[in-house]
Amino acid sequence: AGAKVIVSKSDSSYLDMKYNPKTPIGLEWAGRGDVDKYYNWNPRNVVPIAEEDDILGVEAPLWSESHRGGKQNEFLIFPRAISHAEIGWSQQSQRNVTDFMKRLNAIGPRLLAMQSNFYDGPLVAWGTDLAGLPAKARTNTSHRIEVAHFAAPGTKVSVDGKTVAVDSVNDADSASNSALTGPLTATIDFGDGSAAADATFETDTPRGVVSAGSLYRVGADHKYATAGSFDVTVTLSDGRVGTAKVTVANDYVVPVKAMFDDCQVPTMVLASTTARDDSRVGVTLTGLMPDEFLDILWDGTRIGSTVSDEDGNAFFSHYVPYQSVKGDHLLRVKDSAGRFVEKALTVDSQTVAPPGIAVTGVTAQASSEAPNEGAPNGVATALVDGNPATFWHSKWAAPAATYPHVLTFNLGKEVDLSQIVWTPRQNSDNGQVKTMSVEFSTDGTTWTGAKAVTLPAGRGTTAIAVDTVATHVRITATAPQAADSLFATAGEVQFRGLSEGQVEPEGPAAVEAETWTPPADCEVDPNPTSTVTVTTTTVTSTPTTTVTPTSTVTSTATVTASPTGAPSQTPTVTPTPDEVDVYSTPGYHTVNGRKWFTACEPYSQTTRCRTEIWSTQVHYTGGKFVSKTGWNFNNLTYLESKRSLWTGNPLGNAGSWTATNGRQWRTECDTPVTGGNGCRSYIWAPNTVEAHRNSDGSYRYELADVWVFNNIVRFSK
């Protein structure tokens, strides 16, 4: 009595514990729990003392070995830290867990509005909230206008973006809960007398395995005819209404940036291609999915994660594990879309490649297990899964198993064993084994050749030399490193040797880094090995066929933002000199540092050539600017023919017209732009993407209604 204490109850205070078995980050040594468990405990019962005033406060630790980045920190902290805070400032007699979870209802939308991550679990019927947002728009341009935020923890949006509903599917991110009584939709009255539009919900961070969902942006595509200020009304299907104001101007630039190019091949640059074991190497990444956690794999085993920025780039310091085998190892980083980049790293180490070949197909059994550690941990199969990050644990729940602890391994075949590699549990020193006995059998019944082994303390691997033929191995842990420990743990047990038909390898196995291949719909440089030929025709004085205008502009207009360098394949033909006419000369060309490709064909009484350029093209799709790199259309060229052949054809005469499909065209001839003896035709393209270079060299994009160049007609002299 009289001592002043700060109380922290491990199973109800440690914020780095998992919420449930599916939580992909966090630990489980103290248990798992949600807001109810972290709220419903009494500090006085943890440290029995005479006076409550002797408790100075409560503490909620967060250890960081299992997670990365602020968003993962927040996911483990909230809402459990709110439970903990109320324990600290409220009398025990005033606290009621049911009432507390009802009051959490309104906290979720506030956390989303603050852009704070949290676990939106199923114990709370999370509230929702709608708030109007001031917006801006451009006249005579149809583009997405977002006029409200809708905060709805525990929900997901439909594929078409029109419906929000509670996530009730108990899949990888587990089921949640919501105050919504059913699917919710919305409409927007843009205040200009037009009919209300169906709204869509978009979010930068949908509900996932380590993210709450979701703070939605509510918007729709709309075109204002005049500038001014408009009062907008958002109506939810449950009757709630939000209002906003949209300011429309002729010169407003739509502030949406280009999206990630999913055809881009990721890159990895190592600060050094060689490193000692127990050291670190800087790793720089580009071209992976932006704003997400990336998996890091060492020789095929996931060892951690890093976080990419908004451009899909990342940097991390890779730890080369102690006692890594001397030789080449593979370091791979991959994103959620399956894109990856991999490099070989040469390790300089005193640990040489072990003898024999690793035995595969081994099964394991234990005298006791702790499945409450959470899959895949706690059970004997974790000892032979090839992943040292998983572990076996002897039974620790009452009644706990005590030493000796017995592990039995079936090799699946007769093996001339040369080595057993023991790897302790890697995320904790708890349960480390000090002494053990190893026995061998050729039938799983009769055991011989008992070998006593003493293991060092720590998490390093121990190679145990053996020389025997066996089909089964039995390891009996006889004493712990910590004298008072009842438990035993281990991360991995590997057996090495030669089975029938195998030969001792000469040196370390060779490794070769793989390269990610872009999806099939990504454009690549066509095979340039074949020769492109042009078949010419004799032009008569009287045309027999009328040249039909060919439109290459689609409703989603595009603009080439910038060249991207060389195509993915190297042309086998010699590049043509800069003075070549790329619009009329078939084949591949490099002119002014740009890659061009032209193909020509007979067309009516002339020859028509289609020219493409290797570039990045930006489209406005679904309210976003999306870029892709590949061969993109540049223009059509009708080669030299008599002007008289074009009499009555709008492509060969100045003027404007509307095609049968409703598209507007205009043609200019013999101007400073076209030069003498030629015409150029343009198509009116609403909502065309225009690229503008910023002072720092980057690009910004806006939508505009413009005339887009389509084709050239050349007249013979």
CSV table of N, CA and C in Angstrom, one decimal, residues 256-259 523 552 554-561 616-629 631-632 687-690 701 703:
chain,number,residue,atom,x,y,z
A,256,VAL,N,-7.4,16.9,-61.7
A,256,VAL,CA,-7.2,15.5,-61.5
A,256,VAL,C,-5.9,15.1,-62.2
A,257,LYS,N,-5.1,14.4,-61.5
A,257,LYS,CA,-3.8,14.0,-62.1
A,257,LYS,C,-3.8,12.6,-62.7
A,258,ALA,N,-2.8,12.3,-63.5
A,258,ALA,CA,-2.8,11.1,-64.2
A,258,ALA,C,-2.7,9.9,-63.3
A,259,MET,N,-3.3,8.8,-63.6
A,259,MET,CA,-3.3,7.6,-62.8
A,259,MET,C,-2.1,6.8,-63.1
A,523,GLU,N,0.2,-2.6,-74.9
A,523,GLU,CA,0.7,-2.6,-76.2
A,523,GLU,C,2.2,-2.7,-76.2
A,552,THR,N,-10.6,8.8,-86.5
A,552,THR,CA,-9.8,8.0,-85.5
A,552,THR,C,-10.0,8.5,-84.1
A,554,THR,N,-12.1,8.9,-80.8
A,554,THR,CA,-13.2,8.3,-80.1
A,554,THR,C,-13.8,9.3,-79.1
A,555,SER,N,-14.9,8.9,-78.5
A,555,SER,CA,-15.6,9.9,-77.6
A,555,SER,C,-14.8,10.2,-76.4
A,556,THR,N,-13.9,9.3,-76.0
A,556,THR,CA,-13.0,9.6,-75.0
A,556,THR,C,-11.7,10.1,-75.6
A,557,ALA,N,-11.6,11.4,-75.8
A,557,ALA,CA,-10.4,11.9,-76.6
A,557,ALA,C,-9.2,11.8,-75.8
A,558,THR,N,-8.0,11.8,-76.5
A,558,THR,CA,-6.8,11.6,-75.8
A,558,THR,C,-5.8,12.7,-76.3
A,559,VAL,N,-4.7,12.7,-75.6
A,559,VAL,CA,-3.6,13.6,-75.9
A,559,VAL,C,-2.3,12.9,-75.6
A,560,THR,N,-1.3,13.0,-76.4
A,560,THR,CA,0.0,12.5,-76.1
A,560,THR,C,0.8,13.4,-75.1
A,561,ALA,N,1.0,13.0,-73.9
A,561,ALA,CA,1.6,13.9,-72.9
A,561,ALA,C,3.1,14.0,-73.1
A,616,THR,N,3.2,8.0,-74.4
A,616,THR,CA,2.2,7.9,-73.3
A,616,THR,C,0.9,8.6,-73.7
A,617,GLN,N,-0.2,7.9,-73.6
A,617,GLN,CA,-1.5,8.5,-73.9
A,617,GLN,C,-2.4,8.6,-72.7
A,618,VAL,N,-3.0,9.7,-72.5
A,618,VAL,CA,-3.8,9.9,-71.3
A,618,VAL,C,-5.3,10.0,-71.7
A,619,HIS,N,-6.1,9.2,-71.0
A,619,HIS,CA,-7.6,9.2,-71.3
A,619,HIS,C,-8.3,9.6,-70.0
A,620,TYR,N,-9.4,10.3,-70.2
A,620,TYR,CA,-10.3,10.6,-69.0
A,620,TYR,C,-11.4,9.6,-68.9
A,621,THR,N,-11.3,8.7,-67.9
A,621,THR,CA,-12.2,7.5,-67.8
A,621,THR,C,-12.7,7.4,-66.4
A,622,GLY,N,-14.0,7.4,-66.2
A,622,GLY,CA,-14.5,7.2,-64.9
A,622,GLY,C,-14.2,8.2,-63.9
A,623,GLY,N,-14.0,9.5,-64.4
A,623,GLY,CA,-13.7,10.6,-63.5
A,623,GLY,C,-12.2,10.7,-63.1
A,624,LYS,N,-11.4,9.9,-63.8
A,624,LYS,CA,-10.0,9.9,-63.5
A,624,LYS,C,-9.2,10.0,-64.9
A,625,PHE,N,-8.0,10.5,-64.8
A,625,PHE,CA,-7.1,10.5,-65.9
A,625,PHE,C,-6.2,9.3,-65.8
A,626,VAL,N,-6.2,8.4,-66.8
A,626,VAL,CA,-5.5,7.2,-66.8
A,626,VAL,C,-4.5,7.1,-68.0
A,627,SER,N,-3.3,6.8,-67.7
A,627,SER,CA,-2.2,6.8,-68.7
A,627,SER,C,-1.8,5.4,-69.1
A,628,LYS,N,-1.5,5.2,-70.4
A,628,LYS,CA,-0.9,3.9,-70.9
A,628,LYS,C,0.1,4.3,-71.9
A,629,THR,N,1.1,3.4,-72.0
A,629,THR,CA,2.2,3.6,-72.9
A,629,THR,C,2.2,2.6,-74.0
A,631,TRP,N,2.0,2.1,-78.7
A,631,TRP,CA,1.9,2.7,-80.1
A,631,TRP,C,0.5,3.4,-80.1
A,632,ASN,N,0.5,4.7,-80.4
A,632,ASN,CA,-0.7,5.5,-80.4
A,632,ASN,C,-0.8,6.2,-81.8
A,687,ASN,N,-14.5,17.1,-74.6
A,687,ASN,CA,-13.8,16.5,-73.4
A,687,ASN,C,-12.5,15.9,-73.8
A,688,THR,N,-11.7,16.6,-74.6
A,688,THR,CA,-10.4,16.1,-74.9
A,688,THR,C,-9.4,16.5,-73.8
A,689,VAL,N,-8.5,15.5,-73.5
A,689,VAL,CA,-7.5,15.8,-72.5
A,689,VAL,C,-6.4,16.6,-73.1
A,690,GLU,N,-6.1,17.7,-72.4
A,690,GLU,CA,-5.0,18.6,-72.8
A,690,GLU,C,-4.0,18.5,-71.7
A,701,TYR,N,-3.4,18.1,-66.1
A,701,TYR,CA,-4.3,17.8,-67.2
A,701,TYR,C,-5.6,18.5,-67.0
A,703,LEU,N,-9.7,19.1,-69.2
A,703,LEU,CA,-10.6,18.7,-70.3
A,703,LEU,C,-11.0,19.9,-71.0
